[in-house]
């Protein structure tokens, strides 16, 4: 693979993962390495190319690769819903406050 554009193309190629593979995009609007606009455009390109409905959930304030650290409860809640075949849209995803803090509190207590 020689470029980001080639990677984008290959990730939406049905021959790579198949056209029916479930796809979930978890991304941050504060990521300065991978822009949220690029993630959303890739997601939008995947829909007609794959003929499936990839889903995406934006997190507002995490730096690159830090969503699970900053929003552990919501991150794992979203993945659990996705694998169970339930809606994971931003409106359906619970905020960390609604989840009672659980995992985040346990992680903080170990730091």
Tab-separated table of N, CA, C and O in Angstrom:
chain	number	residue	atom	x	y	z
A	1	UNK	N	0.846	-1.161	0.000
A	1	UNK	CA	0.000	0.000	0.000
A	1	UNK	C	0.896	1.230	0.000
A	1	UNK	O	1.777	1.347	0.827
A	2	UNK	N	0.644	2.139	-0.925
A	2	UNK	CA	1.561	3.258	-1.078
A	2	UNK	C	0.992	4.592	-0.642
A	2	UNK	O	1.727	5.557	-0.573
A	3	UNK	N	-0.303	4.662	-0.328
A	3	UNK	CA	-0.861	5.960	0.033
A	3	UNK	C	-2.125	5.796	0.859
A	3	UNK	O	-2.738	4.730	0.894
A	4	UNK	N	-2.511	6.893	1.498
A	4	UNK	CA	-3.753	6.903	2.271
A	4	UNK	C	-4.942	6.694	1.337
A	4	UNK	O	-5.877	5.969	1.669
A	5	UNK	N	-4.902	7.310	0.160
A	5	UNK	CA	-6.024	7.141	-0.768
A	5	UNK	C	-6.153	5.685	-1.226
A	5	UNK	O	-7.261	5.177	-1.390
A	6	UNK	N	-5.029	5.001	-1.386
A	6	UNK	CA	-5.082	3.583	-1.763
A	6	UNK	C	-5.660	2.757	-0.606
A	6	UNK	O	-6.471	1.855	-0.822
A	7	UNK	N	-5.269	3.072	0.620
A	7	UNK	CA	-5.819	2.380	1.792
A	7	UNK	C	-7.323	2.598	1.880
A	7	UNK	O	-8.082	1.654	2.089
A	8	UNK	N	-7.758	3.844	1.714
A	8	UNK	CA	-9.195	4.139	1.745
A	8	UNK	C	-9.940	3.289	0.722
A	8	UNK	O	-10.989	2.729	1.010
A	9	UNK	N	-9.386	3.206	-0.467
A	9	UNK	CA	-10.012	2.438	-1.534
A	9	UNK	C	-10.067	0.955	-1.189
A	9	UNK	O	-11.102	0.295	-1.360
A	10	UNK	N	-8.965	0.416	-0.700
A	10	UNK	CA	-8.911	-1.011	-0.373
A	10	UNK	C	-9.851	-1.375	0.772
A	10	UNK	O	-10.445	-2.449	0.772
A	11	UNK	N	-10.001	-0.493	1.745
A	11	UNK	CA	-10.896	-0.778	2.868
A	11	UNK	C	-12.355	-0.828	2.436
A	11	UNK	O	-13.180	-1.443	3.102
A	12	UNK	N	-12.691	-0.186	1.339
A	12	UNK	CA	-14.057	-0.233	0.814
A	12	UNK	C	-14.200	-1.191	-0.368
A	12	UNK	O	-15.222	-1.194	-1.043
A	13	UNK	N	-13.207	-2.008	-0.593
A	13	UNK	CA	-13.258	-2.996	-1.667
A	13	UNK	C	-13.928	-4.258	-1.123
A	13	UNK	O	-13.431	-4.871	-0.171
A	14	UNK	N	-15.053	-4.679	-1.699
A	14	UNK	CA	-15.741	-5.874	-1.200
A	14	UNK	C	-14.870	-7.129	-1.211
A	14	UNK	O	-15.107	-8.057	-0.440
A	15	UNK	N	-13.835	-7.165	-2.042
A	15	UNK	CA	-12.957	-8.331	-2.095
A	15	UNK	C	-12.057	-8.425	-0.857
A	15	UNK	O	-11.526	-9.490	-0.564
A	16	UNK	N	-11.907	-7.339	-0.113
A	16	UNK	CA	-11.022	-7.341	1.050
A	16	UNK	C	-11.723	-7.925	2.279
A	16	UNK	O	-11.242	-8.877	2.887
A	17	UNK	N	-12.863	-7.364	2.661
A	17	UNK	CA	-13.584	-7.837	3.846
A	17	UNK	C	-14.937	-8.449	3.509
A	17	UNK	O	-15.660	-8.883	4.391
A	18	UNK	N	-15.299	-8.437	2.249
A	18	UNK	CA	-16.623	-8.888	1.855
A	18	UNK	C	-17.604	-7.729	1.924
A	18	UNK	O	-17.352	-6.727	2.577
A	19	UNK	N	-18.709	-7.891	1.239
A	19	UNK	CA	-19.700	-6.813	1.196
A	19	UNK	C	-20.651	-6.852	2.380
A	19	UNK	O	-21.354	-5.889	2.641
A	20	UNK	N	-20.669	-7.949	3.120
A	20	UNK	CA	-21.643	-8.067	4.208
A	20	UNK	C	-21.018	-7.924	5.596
A	20	UNK	O	-21.731	-8.036	6.593
A	21	UNK	N	-19.719	-7.681	5.664
A	21	UNK	CA	-19.068	-7.536	6.969
A	21	UNK	C	-19.612	-6.308	7.687
A	21	UNK	O	-19.742	-5.233	7.093
A	22	UNK	N	-19.949	-6.477	8.957
A	22	UNK	CA	-20.408	-5.345	9.750
A	22	UNK	C	-19.255	-4.361	9.908
A	22	UNK	O	-18.100	-4.773	10.038
A	23	UNK	N	-19.578	-3.077	9.905
A	23	UNK	CA	-18.535	-2.062	10.006
A	23	UNK	C	-18.988	-0.936	10.921
A	23	UNK	O	-20.060	-0.370	10.749
A	24	UNK	N	-18.156	-0.643	11.905
A	24	UNK	CA	-18.441	0.418	12.872
A	24	UNK	C	-17.260	1.373	12.917
A	24	UNK	O	-16.125	0.947	13.142
A	25	UNK	N	-17.524	2.639	12.717
A	25	UNK	CA	-16.508	3.681	12.798
A	25	UNK	C	-16.666	4.399	14.135
A	25	UNK	O	-17.698	5.004	14.394
A	26	UNK	N	-15.656	4.324	14.980
A	26	UNK	CA	-15.610	5.069	16.236
A	26	UNK	C	-14.496	6.090	16.069
A	26	UNK	O	-13.347	5.711	15.856
A	27	UNK	N	-14.829	7.354	16.172
A	27	UNK	CA	-13.843	8.389	15.874
A	27	UNK	C	-14.088	9.620	16.730
A	27	UNK	O	-15.140	9.777	17.326
A	28	UNK	N	-13.090	10.477	16.781
A	28	UNK	CA	-13.182	11.688	17.589
A	28	UNK	C	-13.108	12.922	16.708
A	28	UNK	O	-12.300	12.995	15.782
A	29	UNK	N	-13.934	13.893	17.031
A	29	UNK	CA	-13.894	15.161	16.308
A	29	UNK	C	-12.694	16.002	16.747
A	29	UNK	O	-12.403	17.023	16.130
A	30	UNK	N	-11.979	15.555	17.781
A	30	UNK	CA	-10.793	16.273	18.253
A	30	UNK	C	-9.492	15.613	17.802
A	30	UNK	O	-8.414	16.107	18.109
A	31	UNK	N	-9.584	14.507	17.074
A	31	UNK	CA	-8.393	13.805	16.593
A	31	UNK	C	-7.669	14.689	15.584
A	31	UNK	O	-8.249	15.109	14.589
A	32	UNK	N	-6.398	14.970	15.845
A	32	UNK	CA	-5.639	15.830	14.940
A	32	UNK	C	-4.809	15.029	13.931
A	32	UNK	O	-4.177	15.612	13.055
A	33	UNK	N	-4.801	13.704	14.054
A	33	UNK	CA	-4.079	12.870	13.081
A	33	UNK	C	-5.015	12.373	11.984
A	33	UNK	O	-4.628	12.298	10.825
A	34	UNK	N	-6.217	11.974	12.376
A	34	UNK	CA	-7.218	11.504	11.417
A	34	UNK	C	-8.441	12.402	11.573
A	34	UNK	O	-9.150	12.337	12.579
A	35	UNK	N	-8.655	13.240	10.594
A	35	UNK	CA	-9.746	14.211	10.683
A	35	UNK	C	-11.106	13.521	10.634
A	35	UNK	O	-11.298	12.573	9.869
A	36	UNK	N	-12.038	13.997	11.446
A	36	UNK	CA	-13.373	13.415	11.484
A	36	UNK	C	-14.067	13.529	10.133
A	36	UNK	O	-14.833	12.645	9.747
A	37	UNK	N	-13.772	14.585	9.366
A	37	UNK	CA	-14.378	14.744	8.053
A	37	UNK	C	-13.942	13.608	7.118
A	37	UNK	O	-14.742	13.133	6.307
A	38	UNK	N	-12.684	13.170	7.264
A	38	UNK	CA	-12.194	12.062	6.441
A	38	UNK	C	-12.862	10.745	6.823
A	38	UNK	O	-13.181	9.915	5.967
A	39	UNK	N	-13.071	10.560	8.122
A	39	UNK	CA	-13.754	9.341	8.587
A	39	UNK	C	-15.181	9.314	8.057
A	39	UNK	O	-15.639	8.302	7.517
A	40	UNK	N	-15.878	10.436	8.196
A	40	UNK	CA	-17.267	10.471	7.743
A	40	UNK	C	-17.386	10.336	6.227
A	40	UNK	O	-18.328	9.716	5.736
A	41	UNK	N	-16.428	10.884	5.474
A	41	UNK	CA	-16.494	10.724	4.019
A	41	UNK	C	-16.217	9.271	3.627
A	41	UNK	O	-16.838	8.742	2.699
A	42	UNK	N	-15.312	8.601	4.346
A	42	UNK	CA	-15.042	7.185	4.066
A	42	UNK	C	-16.270	6.344	4.386
A	42	UNK	O	-16.632	5.439	3.627
A	43	UNK	N	-16.915	6.659	5.478
A	43	UNK	CA	-18.144	5.965	5.854
A	43	UNK	C	-19.202	6.167	4.772
A	43	UNK	O	-19.856	5.208	4.348
A	44	UNK	N	-19.351	7.395	4.299
A	44	UNK	CA	-20.340	7.688	3.258
A	44	UNK	C	-20.005	6.966	1.950
A	44	UNK	O	-20.907	6.510	1.248
A	45	UNK	N	-18.736	6.858	1.625
A	45	UNK	CA	-18.318	6.141	0.417
A	45	UNK	C	-18.588	4.642	0.536
A	45	UNK	O	-18.871	3.970	-0.451
A	46	UNK	N	-18.485	4.113	1.746
A	46	UNK	CA	-18.667	2.675	1.955
A	46	UNK	C	-20.098	2.237	1.671
A	46	UNK	O	-20.320	1.144	1.160
A	47	UNK	N	-21.058	3.064	1.985
A	47	UNK	CA	-22.464	2.675	1.825
A	47	UNK	C	-22.790	2.252	0.401
A	47	UNK	O	-23.261	1.138	0.188
A	48	UNK	N	-22.535	3.078	-0.602
A	48	UNK	CA	-22.879	2.628	-1.961
A	48	UNK	C	-21.907	1.584	-2.524
A	48	UNK	O	-22.308	0.730	-3.314
A	49	UNK	N	-20.648	1.632	-2.117
A	49	UNK	CA	-19.672	0.686	-2.657
A	49	UNK	C	-19.900	-0.723	-2.135
A	49	UNK	O	-19.678	-1.697	-2.850
A	50	UNK	N	-20.308	-0.832	-0.878
A	50	UNK	CA	-20.475	-2.148	-0.266
A	50	UNK	C	-21.926	-2.603	-0.244
A	50	UNK	O	-22.203	-3.772	-0.030
A	51	UNK	N	-22.841	-1.665	-0.409
A	51	UNK	CA	-24.250	-2.015	-0.362
A	51	UNK	C	-24.717	-2.396	1.023
A	51	UNK	O	-25.710	-3.085	1.189
A	52	UNK	N	-24.003	-1.960	2.038
A	52	UNK	CA	-24.411	-2.237	3.406
A	52	UNK	C	-24.537	-0.919	4.156
A	52	UNK	O	-24.353	0.143	3.577
A	53	UNK	N	-24.827	-1.019	5.398
A	53	UNK	CA	-25.022	0.194	6.191
A	53	UNK	C	-23.985	0.277	7.305
A	53	UNK	O	-24.262	-0.075	8.461
A	54	UNK	N	-22.787	0.758	7.009
A	54	UNK	CA	-21.811	0.954	8.075
A	54	UNK	C	-22.326	2.020	9.030
A	54	UNK	O	-23.100	2.893	8.634
A	55	UNK	N	-21.934	1.908	10.274
A	55	UNK	CA	-22.390	2.856	11.287
A	55	UNK	C	-21.203	3.614	11.855
A	55	UNK	O	-20.085	3.111	11.858
A	56	UNK	N	-21.456	4.817	12.341
A	56	UNK	CA	-20.400	5.616	12.921
A	56	UNK	C	-20.873	6.360	14.154
A	56	UNK	O	-22.027	6.791	14.215
A	57	UNK	N	-19.983	6.486	15.116
A	57	UNK	CA	-20.260	7.241	16.340
A	57	UNK	C	-19.085	8.175	16.587
A	57	UNK	O	-17.948	7.722	16.677
A	58	UNK	N	-19.389	9.451	16.682
A	58	UNK	CA	-18.362	10.457	16.942
A	58	UNK	C	-18.267	10.740	18.439
A	58	UNK	O	-19.287	10.839	19.119
A	59	UNK	N	-17.059	10.858	18.925
A	59	UNK	CA	-16.793	11.253	20.301
A	59	UNK	C	-16.207	12.662	20.225
A	59	UNK	O	-15.400	12.947	19.347
A	60	UNK	N	-16.552	13.553	21.152
A	60	UNK	CA	-16.247	14.964	20.959
A	60	UNK	C	-14.848	15.453	21.325
A	60	UNK	O	-14.426	16.469	20.822
A	61	UNK	N	-14.121	14.771	22.165
A	61	UNK	CA	-12.959	15.457	22.736
A	61	UNK	C	-11.715	14.610	22.960
A	61	UNK	O	-10.828	15.018	23.690
A	62	UNK	N	-11.613	13.486	22.319
A	62	UNK	CA	-10.466	12.609	22.564
A	62	UNK	C	-9.386	12.790	21.509
A	62	UNK	O	-9.687	12.851	20.325
A	63	UNK	N	-8.128	12.828	21.926
A	63	UNK	CA	-7.060	12.840	20.931
A	63	UNK	C	-6.967	11.475	20.241
A	63	UNK	O	-7.671	10.533	20.609
A	64	UNK	N	-6.084	11.364	19.276
A	64	UNK	CA	-5.923	10.149	18.477
A	64	UNK	C	-5.749	8.907	19.367
A	64	UNK	O	-4.938	8.898	20.283
A	65	UNK	N	-6.543	7.878	19.093
A	65	UNK	CA	-6.487	6.581	19.788
A	65	UNK	C	-6.766	6.667	21.289
A	65	UNK	O	-6.337	5.786	22.037
A	66	UNK	N	-7.478	7.672	21.736
A	66	UNK	CA	-7.736	7.822	23.171
A	66	UNK	C	-9.213	7.732	23.533
A	66	UNK	O	-9.577	7.986	24.676
A	67	UNK	N	-10.051	7.340	22.599
A	67	UNK	CA	-11.480	7.259	22.900
A	67	UNK	C	-11.738	6.271	24.029
A	67	UNK	O	-12.479	6.555	24.964
A	68	UNK	N	-11.138	5.098	23.958
A	68	UNK	CA	-11.377	4.083	24.995
A	68	UNK	C	-10.888	4.558	26.359
A	68	UNK	O	-11.476	4.234	27.382
A	69	UNK	N	-9.847	5.349	26.384
A	69	UNK	CA	-9.352	5.889	27.654
A	69	UNK	C	-10.294	6.964	28.201
A	69	UNK	O	-10.609	6.981	29.385
A	70	UNK	N	-10.740	7.852	27.321
A	70	UNK	CA	-11.543	8.994	27.749
A	70	UNK	C	-13.022	8.688	27.907
A	70	UNK	O	-13.716	9.384	28.644
A	71	UNK	N	-13.506	7.686	27.210
A	71	UNK	CA	-14.943	7.376	27.208
A	71	UNK	C	-15.155	5.864	27.268
A	71	UNK	O	-15.914	5.306	26.474
A	72	UNK	N	-14.487	5.203	28.169
A	72	UNK	CA	-14.506	3.733	28.213
A	72	UNK	C	-15.913	3.157	28.273
A	72	UNK	O	-16.231	2.219	27.537
A	73	UNK	N	-16.760	3.696	29.121
A	73	UNK	CA	-18.110	3.142	29.257
A	73	UNK	C	-18.893	3.255	27.954
A	73	UNK	O	-19.485	2.284	27.487
A	74	UNK	N	-18.905	4.437	27.379
A	74	UNK	CA	-19.656	4.645	26.138
A	74	UNK	C	-19.035	3.850	24.991
A	74	UNK	O	-19.740	3.296	24.147
A	75	UNK	N	-17.721	3.785	24.941
A	75	UNK	CA	-17.011	3.028	23.901
A	75	UNK	C	-17.444	1.563	23.922
A	75	UNK	O	-17.884	1.017	22.912
A	76	UNK	N	-17.340	0.908	25.084
A	76	UNK	CA	-17.682	-0.520	25.173
A	76	UNK	C	-19.179	-0.759	25.061
A	76	UNK	O	-19.618	-1.771	24.510
A	77	UNK	N	-19.988	0.166	25.553
A	77	UNK	CA	-21.438	0.078	25.404
A	77	UNK	C	-21.806	0.073	23.913
A	77	UNK	O	-22.626	-0.726	23.455
A	78	UNK	N	-21.172	0.960	23.138
A	78	UNK	CA	-21.427	1.068	21.706
A	78	UNK	C	-21.019	-0.212	20.990
A	78	UNK	O	-21.759	-0.732	20.148
A	79	UNK	N	-19.849	-0.743	21.314
A	79	UNK	CA	-19.387	-1.985	20.682
A	79	UNK	C	-20.318	-3.138	21.032
A	79	UNK	O	-20.685	-3.941	20.166
A	80	UNK	N	-20.734	-3.218	22.285
A	80	UNK	CA	-21.659	-4.276	22.702
A	80	UNK	C	-22.962	-4.198	21.908
A	80	UNK	O	-23.450	-5.215	21.399
A	81	UNK	N	-23.521	-3.008	21.771
A	81	UNK	CA	-24.767	-2.842	21.010
A	81	UNK	C	-24.556	-3.211	19.542
A	81	UNK	O	-25.404	-3.855	18.932
A	82	UNK	N	-23.434	-2.810	18.985
A	82	UNK	CA	-23.151	-3.089	17.575
A	82	UNK	C	-23.082	-4.597	17.332
A	82	UNK	O	-23.714	-5.118	16.418
A	83	UNK	N	-22.325	-5.306	18.154
A	83	UNK	CA	-22.191	-6.759	17.971
A	83	UNK	C	-23.501	-7.492	18.218
A	83	UNK	O	-23.744	-8.549	17.638
A	84	UNK	N	-24.362	-6.912	19.053
A	84	UNK	CA	-25.656	-7.533	19.322
A	84	UNK	C	-26.682	-7.188	18.237
A	84	UNK	O	-27.810	-7.671	18.283
A	85	UNK	N	-26.297	-6.349	17.275
A	85	UNK	CA	-27.202	-5.996	16.193
A	85	UNK	C	-28.190	-4.912	16.546
A	85	UNK	O	-29.206	-4.739	15.878
A	86	UNK	N	-27.895	-4.152	17.600
A	86	UNK	CA	-28.780	-3.062	18.014
A	86	UNK	C	-28.257	-1.728	17.500
A	86	UNK	O	-27.086	-1.599	17.166
A	87	UNK	N	-29.113	-0.735	17.491
A	87	UNK	CA	-28.754	0.598	17.000
A	87	UNK	C	-27.614	1.193	17.825
A	87	UNK	O	-27.603	1.098	19.047
A	88	UNK	N	-26.651	1.804	17.132
A	88	UNK	CA	-25.516	2.430	17.832
A	88	UNK	C	-25.338	3.886	17.439
A	88	UNK	O	-24.321	4.481	17.733
A	89	UNK	N	-26.310	4.476	16.775
A	89	UNK	CA	-26.174	5.869	16.350
A	89	UNK	C	-25.873	6.754	17.545
A	89	UNK	O	-26.128	6.390	18.695
A	90	UNK	N	-25.342	7.931	17.267
A	90	UNK	CA	-24.978	8.861	18.327
A	90	UNK	C	-26.158	9.123	19.243
A	90	UNK	O	-26.010	9.200	20.455
A	91	UNK	N	-27.358	9.235	18.688
A	91	UNK	CA	-28.521	9.512	19.525
A	91	UNK	C	-28.871	8.332	20.418
A	91	UNK	O	-29.423	8.500	21.499
A	92	UNK	N	-28.545	7.110	19.986
A	92	UNK	CA	-28.872	5.925	20.778
A	92	UNK	C	-27.783	5.593	21.783
A	92	UNK	O	-28.027	4.893	22.758
A	93	UNK	N	-26.571	6.076	21.548
A	93	UNK	CA	-25.463	5.765	22.452
A	93	UNK	C	-25.611	6.578	23.729
A	93	UNK	O	-25.878	7.766	23.687
A	94	UNK	N	-25.447	5.926	24.847
A	94	UNK	CA	-25.571	6.609	26.128
A	94	UNK	C	-24.305	7.387	26.437
A	94	UNK	O	-23.220	7.011	26.041
A	95	UNK	N	-24.455	8.465	27.156
A	95	UNK	CA	-23.293	9.219	27.598
A	95	UNK	C	-22.686	8.523	28.804
A	95	UNK	O	-23.337	7.715	29.472
A	96	UNK	N	-21.464	8.851	29.124
A	96	UNK	CA	-20.802	8.234	30.273
A	96	UNK	C	-21.578	8.481	31.552
A	96	UNK	O	-21.673	7.624	32.416
A	97	UNK	N	-22.172	9.658	31.693
A	97	UNK	CA	-22.961	9.969	32.887
A	97	UNK	C	-24.173	9.069	33.026
A	97	UNK	O	-24.544	8.661	34.109
A	98	UNK	N	-24.808	8.731	31.908
A	98	UNK	CA	-25.970	7.853	31.946
A	98	UNK	C	-25.588	6.422	32.295
A	98	UNK	O	-26.406	5.659	32.767
A	99	UNK	N	-24.335	6.073	32.082
A	99	UNK	CA	-23.891	4.713	32.367
A	99	UNK	C	-23.430	4.548	33.808
A	99	UNK	O	-23.070	3.466	34.221
A	100	UNK	N	-23.388	5.625	34.559
A	100	UNK	CA	-23.012	5.540	35.953
A	100	UNK	C	-21.516	5.538	36.202
A	100	UNK	O	-21.067	5.329	37.319
A	101	UNK	N	-20.728	5.757	35.205
A	101	UNK	CA	-19.287	5.883	35.413
A	101	UNK	C	-18.541	4.572	35.523
A	101	UNK	O	-17.395	4.518	35.167
A	102	UNK	N	-19.126	3.533	36.001
A	102	UNK	CA	-18.553	2.213	36.213
A	102	UNK	C	-17.108	1.993	35.831
A	102	UNK	O	-16.208	2.104	36.638
A	103	UNK	N	-16.863	1.672	34.579
A	103	UNK	CA	-15.532	1.319	34.124
A	103	UNK	C	-14.564	2.486	34.256
A	103	UNK	O	-13.438	2.317	34.702
A	104	UNK	N	-14.990	3.698	33.891
A	104	UNK	CA	-14.107	4.855	34.023
A	104	UNK	C	-13.669	5.042	35.467
A	104	UNK	O	-12.518	5.347	35.746
A	105	UNK	N	-14.596	4.877	36.412
A	105	UNK	CA	-14.243	5.005	37.821
A	105	UNK	C	-13.230	3.943	38.238
A	105	UNK	O	-12.294	4.222	38.964
A	106	UNK	N	-13.403	2.705	37.755
A	106	UNK	CA	-12.457	1.641	38.092
A	106	UNK	C	-11.081	1.925	37.500
A	106	UNK	O	-10.062	1.685	38.128
A	107	UNK	N	-11.058	2.441	36.266
A	107	UNK	CA	-9.780	2.760	35.647
A	107	UNK	C	-9.078	3.879	36.397
A	107	UNK	O	-7.888	3.810	36.651
A	108	UNK	N	-9.818	4.934	36.764
A	108	UNK	CA	-9.213	6.042	37.497
A	108	UNK	C	-8.666	5.588	38.839
A	108	UNK	O	-7.654	6.074	39.297
A	109	UNK	N	-9.355	4.627	39.474
A	109	UNK	CA	-8.906	4.186	40.796
A	109	UNK	C	-7.576	3.430	40.717
A	109	UNK	O	-6.901	3.267	41.714
A	110	UNK	N	-7.181	2.971	39.539
A	110	UNK	CA	-5.922	2.236	39.360
A	110	UNK	C	-4.787	3.128	38.906
A	110	UNK	O	-3.668	2.682	38.794
A	111	UNK	N	-5.096	4.371	38.593
A	111	UNK	CA	-4.064	5.291	38.079
A	111	UNK	C	-3.382	5.997	39.235
A	111	UNK	O	-3.902	6.332	40.207
